[in-house]
Tab-separated table of C-alpha atoms in Angstrom:
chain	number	residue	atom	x	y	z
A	1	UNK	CA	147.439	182.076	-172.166
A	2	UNK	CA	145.491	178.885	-173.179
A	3	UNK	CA	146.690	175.732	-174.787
A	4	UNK	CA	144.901	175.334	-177.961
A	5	UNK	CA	143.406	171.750	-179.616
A	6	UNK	CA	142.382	171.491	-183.224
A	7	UNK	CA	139.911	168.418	-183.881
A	8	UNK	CA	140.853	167.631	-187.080
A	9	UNK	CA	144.842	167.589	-186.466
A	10	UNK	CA	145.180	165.969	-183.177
A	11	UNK	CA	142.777	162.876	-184.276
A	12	UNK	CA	139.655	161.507	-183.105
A	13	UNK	CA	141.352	159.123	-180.464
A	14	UNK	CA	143.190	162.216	-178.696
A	15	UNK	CA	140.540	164.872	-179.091
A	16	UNK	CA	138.362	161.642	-177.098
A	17	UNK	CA	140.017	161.710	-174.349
A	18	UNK	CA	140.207	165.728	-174.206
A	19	UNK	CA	136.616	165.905	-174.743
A	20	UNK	CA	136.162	163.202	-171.435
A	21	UNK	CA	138.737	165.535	-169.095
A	22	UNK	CA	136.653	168.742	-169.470
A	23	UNK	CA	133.138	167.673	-169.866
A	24	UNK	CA	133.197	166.360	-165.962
A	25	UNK	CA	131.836	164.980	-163.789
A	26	UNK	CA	129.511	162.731	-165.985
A	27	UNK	CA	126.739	160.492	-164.396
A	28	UNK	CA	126.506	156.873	-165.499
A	29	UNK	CA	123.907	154.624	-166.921
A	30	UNK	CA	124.410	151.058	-165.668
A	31	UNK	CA	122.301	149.639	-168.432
A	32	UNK	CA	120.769	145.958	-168.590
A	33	UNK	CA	119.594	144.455	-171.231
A	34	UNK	CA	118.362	141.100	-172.862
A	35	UNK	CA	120.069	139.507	-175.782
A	36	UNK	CA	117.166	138.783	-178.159
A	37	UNK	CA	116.865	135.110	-177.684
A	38	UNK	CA	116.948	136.145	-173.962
A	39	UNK	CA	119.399	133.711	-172.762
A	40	UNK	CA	121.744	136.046	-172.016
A	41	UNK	CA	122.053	139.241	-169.269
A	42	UNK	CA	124.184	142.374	-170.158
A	43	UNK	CA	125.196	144.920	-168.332
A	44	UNK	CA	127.857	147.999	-169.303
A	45	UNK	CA	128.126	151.130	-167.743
A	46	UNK	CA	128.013	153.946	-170.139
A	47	UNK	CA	128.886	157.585	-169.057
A	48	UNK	CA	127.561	159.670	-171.917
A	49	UNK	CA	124.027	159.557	-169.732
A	50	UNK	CA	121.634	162.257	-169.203
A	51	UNK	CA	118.019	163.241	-169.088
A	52	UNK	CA	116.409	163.854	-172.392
A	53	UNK	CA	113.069	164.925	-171.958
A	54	UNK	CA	110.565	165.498	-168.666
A	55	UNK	CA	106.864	164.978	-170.411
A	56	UNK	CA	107.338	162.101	-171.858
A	57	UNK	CA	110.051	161.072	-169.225
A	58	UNK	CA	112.832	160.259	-171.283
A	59	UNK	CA	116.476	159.162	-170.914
A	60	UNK	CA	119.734	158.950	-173.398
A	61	UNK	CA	122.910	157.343	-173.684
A	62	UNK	CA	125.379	157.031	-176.113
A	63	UNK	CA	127.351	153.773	-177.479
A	64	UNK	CA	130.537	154.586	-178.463
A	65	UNK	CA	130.603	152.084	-181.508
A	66	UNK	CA	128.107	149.285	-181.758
A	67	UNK	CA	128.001	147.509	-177.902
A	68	UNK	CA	126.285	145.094	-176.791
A	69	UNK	CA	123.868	147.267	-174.825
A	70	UNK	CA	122.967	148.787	-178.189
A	71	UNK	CA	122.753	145.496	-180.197
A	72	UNK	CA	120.353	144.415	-177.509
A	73	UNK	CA	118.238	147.432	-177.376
A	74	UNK	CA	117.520	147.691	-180.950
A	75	UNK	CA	116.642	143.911	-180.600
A	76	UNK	CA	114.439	143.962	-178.051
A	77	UNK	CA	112.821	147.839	-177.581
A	78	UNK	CA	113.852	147.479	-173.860
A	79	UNK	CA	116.524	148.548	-171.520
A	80	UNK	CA	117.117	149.429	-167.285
A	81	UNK	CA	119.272	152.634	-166.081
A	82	UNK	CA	120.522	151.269	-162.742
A	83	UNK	CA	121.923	153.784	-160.419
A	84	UNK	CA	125.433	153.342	-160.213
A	85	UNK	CA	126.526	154.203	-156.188
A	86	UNK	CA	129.793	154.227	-154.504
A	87	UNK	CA	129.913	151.122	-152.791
A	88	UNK	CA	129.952	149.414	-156.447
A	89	UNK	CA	132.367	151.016	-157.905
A	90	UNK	CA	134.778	147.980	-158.391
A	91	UNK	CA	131.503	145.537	-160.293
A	92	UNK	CA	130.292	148.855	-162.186
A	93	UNK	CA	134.262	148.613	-163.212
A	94	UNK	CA	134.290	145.104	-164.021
A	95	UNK	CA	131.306	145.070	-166.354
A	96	UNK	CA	133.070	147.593	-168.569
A	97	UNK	CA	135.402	144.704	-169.439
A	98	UNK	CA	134.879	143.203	-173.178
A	99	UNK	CA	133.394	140.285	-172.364
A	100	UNK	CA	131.758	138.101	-175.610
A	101	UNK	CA	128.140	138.940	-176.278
A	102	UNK	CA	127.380	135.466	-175.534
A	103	UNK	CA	129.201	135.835	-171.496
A	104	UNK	CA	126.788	137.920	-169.670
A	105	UNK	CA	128.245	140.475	-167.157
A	106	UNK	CA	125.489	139.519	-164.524
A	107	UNK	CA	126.806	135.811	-164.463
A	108	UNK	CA	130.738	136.930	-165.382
A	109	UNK	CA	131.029	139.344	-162.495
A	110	UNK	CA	128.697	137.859	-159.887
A	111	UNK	CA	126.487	140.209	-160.209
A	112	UNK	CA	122.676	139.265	-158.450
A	113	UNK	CA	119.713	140.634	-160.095
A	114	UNK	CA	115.854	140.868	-158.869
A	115	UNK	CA	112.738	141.325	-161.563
A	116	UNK	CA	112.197	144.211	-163.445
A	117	UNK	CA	107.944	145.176	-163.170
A	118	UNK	CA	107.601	146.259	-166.399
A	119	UNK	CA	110.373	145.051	-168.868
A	120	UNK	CA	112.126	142.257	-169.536
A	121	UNK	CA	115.628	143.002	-168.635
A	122	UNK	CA	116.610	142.526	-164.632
A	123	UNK	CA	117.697	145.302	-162.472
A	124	UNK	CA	120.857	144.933	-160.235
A	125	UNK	CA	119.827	144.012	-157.267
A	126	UNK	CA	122.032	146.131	-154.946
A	127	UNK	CA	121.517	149.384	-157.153
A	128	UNK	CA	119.594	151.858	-155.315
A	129	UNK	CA	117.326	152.777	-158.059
A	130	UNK	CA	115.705	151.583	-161.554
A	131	UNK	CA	114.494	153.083	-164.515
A	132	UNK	CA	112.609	150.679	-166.622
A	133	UNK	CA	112.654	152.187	-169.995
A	134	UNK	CA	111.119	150.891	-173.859
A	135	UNK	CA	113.199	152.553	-177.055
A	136	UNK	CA	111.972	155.956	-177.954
A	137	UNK	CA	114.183	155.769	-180.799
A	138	UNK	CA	118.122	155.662	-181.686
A	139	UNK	CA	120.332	158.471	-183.748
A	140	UNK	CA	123.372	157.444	-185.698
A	141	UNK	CA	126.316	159.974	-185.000
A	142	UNK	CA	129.130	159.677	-186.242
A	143	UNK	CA	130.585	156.433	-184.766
A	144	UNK	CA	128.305	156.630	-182.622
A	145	UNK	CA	124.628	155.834	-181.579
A	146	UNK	CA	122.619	158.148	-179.397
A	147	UNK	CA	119.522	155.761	-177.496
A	148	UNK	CA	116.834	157.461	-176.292
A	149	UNK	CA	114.697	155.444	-173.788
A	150	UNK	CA	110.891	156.207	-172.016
A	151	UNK	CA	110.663	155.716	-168.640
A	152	UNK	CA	108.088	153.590	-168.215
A	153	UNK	CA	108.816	152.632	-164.345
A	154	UNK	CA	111.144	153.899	-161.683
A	155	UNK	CA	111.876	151.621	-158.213
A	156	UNK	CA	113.897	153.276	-155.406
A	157	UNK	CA	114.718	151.886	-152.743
A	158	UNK	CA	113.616	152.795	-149.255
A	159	UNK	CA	116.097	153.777	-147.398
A	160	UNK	CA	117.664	156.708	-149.996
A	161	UNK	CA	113.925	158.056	-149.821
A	162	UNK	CA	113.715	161.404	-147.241
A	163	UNK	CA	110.180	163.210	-147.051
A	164	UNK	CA	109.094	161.388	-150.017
A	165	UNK	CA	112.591	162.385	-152.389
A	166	UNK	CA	115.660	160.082	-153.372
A	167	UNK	CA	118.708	162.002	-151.029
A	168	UNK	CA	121.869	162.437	-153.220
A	169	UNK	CA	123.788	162.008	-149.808
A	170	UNK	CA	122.138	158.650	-149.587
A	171	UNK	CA	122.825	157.829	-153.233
A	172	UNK	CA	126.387	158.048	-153.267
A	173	UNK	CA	126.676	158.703	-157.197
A	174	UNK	CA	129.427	158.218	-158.662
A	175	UNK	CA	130.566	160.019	-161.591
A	176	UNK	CA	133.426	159.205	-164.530
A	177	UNK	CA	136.477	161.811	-164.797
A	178	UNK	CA	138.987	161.713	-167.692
A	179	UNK	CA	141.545	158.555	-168.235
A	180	UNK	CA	140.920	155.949	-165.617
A	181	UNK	CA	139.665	158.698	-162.858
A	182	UNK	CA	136.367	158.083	-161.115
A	183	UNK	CA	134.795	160.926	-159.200
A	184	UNK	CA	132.164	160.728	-156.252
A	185	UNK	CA	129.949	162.751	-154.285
A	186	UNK	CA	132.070	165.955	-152.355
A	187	UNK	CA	130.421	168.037	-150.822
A	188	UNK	CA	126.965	169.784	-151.304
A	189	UNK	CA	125.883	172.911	-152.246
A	190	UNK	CA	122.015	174.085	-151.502
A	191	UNK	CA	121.807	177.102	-153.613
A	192	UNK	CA	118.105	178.352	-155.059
A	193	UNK	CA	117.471	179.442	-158.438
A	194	UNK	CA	117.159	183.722	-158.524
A	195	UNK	CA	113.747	184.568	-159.873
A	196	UNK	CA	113.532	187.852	-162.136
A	197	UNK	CA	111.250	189.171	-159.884
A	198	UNK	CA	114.108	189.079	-157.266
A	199	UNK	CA	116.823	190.660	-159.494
A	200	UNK	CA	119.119	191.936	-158.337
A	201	UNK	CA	119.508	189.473	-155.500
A	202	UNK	CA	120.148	191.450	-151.994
């Protein structure tokens, strides 16, 4: 037996919130950006975050109505991905709060930023790693707005680095869940892909 949902009759605000319960675990984009006059720091965590493309290197999220983040990117052409780990979980949190565009969540939440090397926006300070990124170009969805970025630098820190590769055990990532639920690491599975040539697998 399954329990079944119909789009168009439960509403867009319930079928939301279904949608964010079953497509888990989803990795976050702790995005910074510059308002254009570029007095003021943002930074919002937005889960709909993946990888878009490899060659170019390219990254997406989505802004679920018109955010600041967005406002800012189609301003300015520039945005960071900061890593968003474990230990930050209550600041990564906090900077989801609707604060006024003019109140930036670096300032509001205490919140210390270093230099980004090739854009304008900072990075967060304590995140473990960076991804410097100029607008590839946005997509208007719906009531939403997908924003594709290019990588144009990535900073890791040191000490997630083994034999030259950032260590997800190191990382910590944390991940959003349906309602309020946050989700972090678990445990690991090493598993290889099967190549053809190997099929069936012994």
């Amino acid at each position: 037996m399954r329990v079944d949902f119909d789009p168009e009759s439960l509403g867009a605000g319930a079928f939301y919130r279904l949608l964010t319960a079953v497509v888990v675990p989803r990795p976050i984009a702790w995005v910074s950006t510059l308002a254009a006059d570029g007095t003021t720091a943002n930074l919002a965590p937005h889960s709909f975050f993946t990888v878009a493309c490899t060659d170019p290197p390219i990254v997406q999220f989505t802004s679920v109505g018109r955010k600041d983040s967005l406002r800012n990117v189609e301003a300015t052409g520039e945005f960071v991905v900061n890593f968003a780990p474990e230990p930050l979980l209550g600041q990564i949190n906090a900077t989801g709060t609707d604060f006024p565009a003019d109140e930036g969540e670096f300032d509001a939440v205490g919140i210390e930023r270093e230099p980004s090397l090739r854009v304008k926006p900072p990075r967060v300070a304590a995140s473990p790693v960076a991804l410097e990124c100029r607008l590839h170009s946005t997509l208007g969805i719906g009531n939403s707005t997908l924003v594709l970025g290019r990588v144009v630098h990535a900073a890791v820190r040191e000490d997630v680095v083994v034999d030259g590769h950032p260590d997800v055990r190191r990382l910590r990532p944390l991940s959003r869940l349906g309602r309020d639920e946050w989700g972090t690491l678990g445990e690991v599975h090493d598993l290889a892909r099967i190549a053809y040539r190997d099929w069936p697998p012994s």
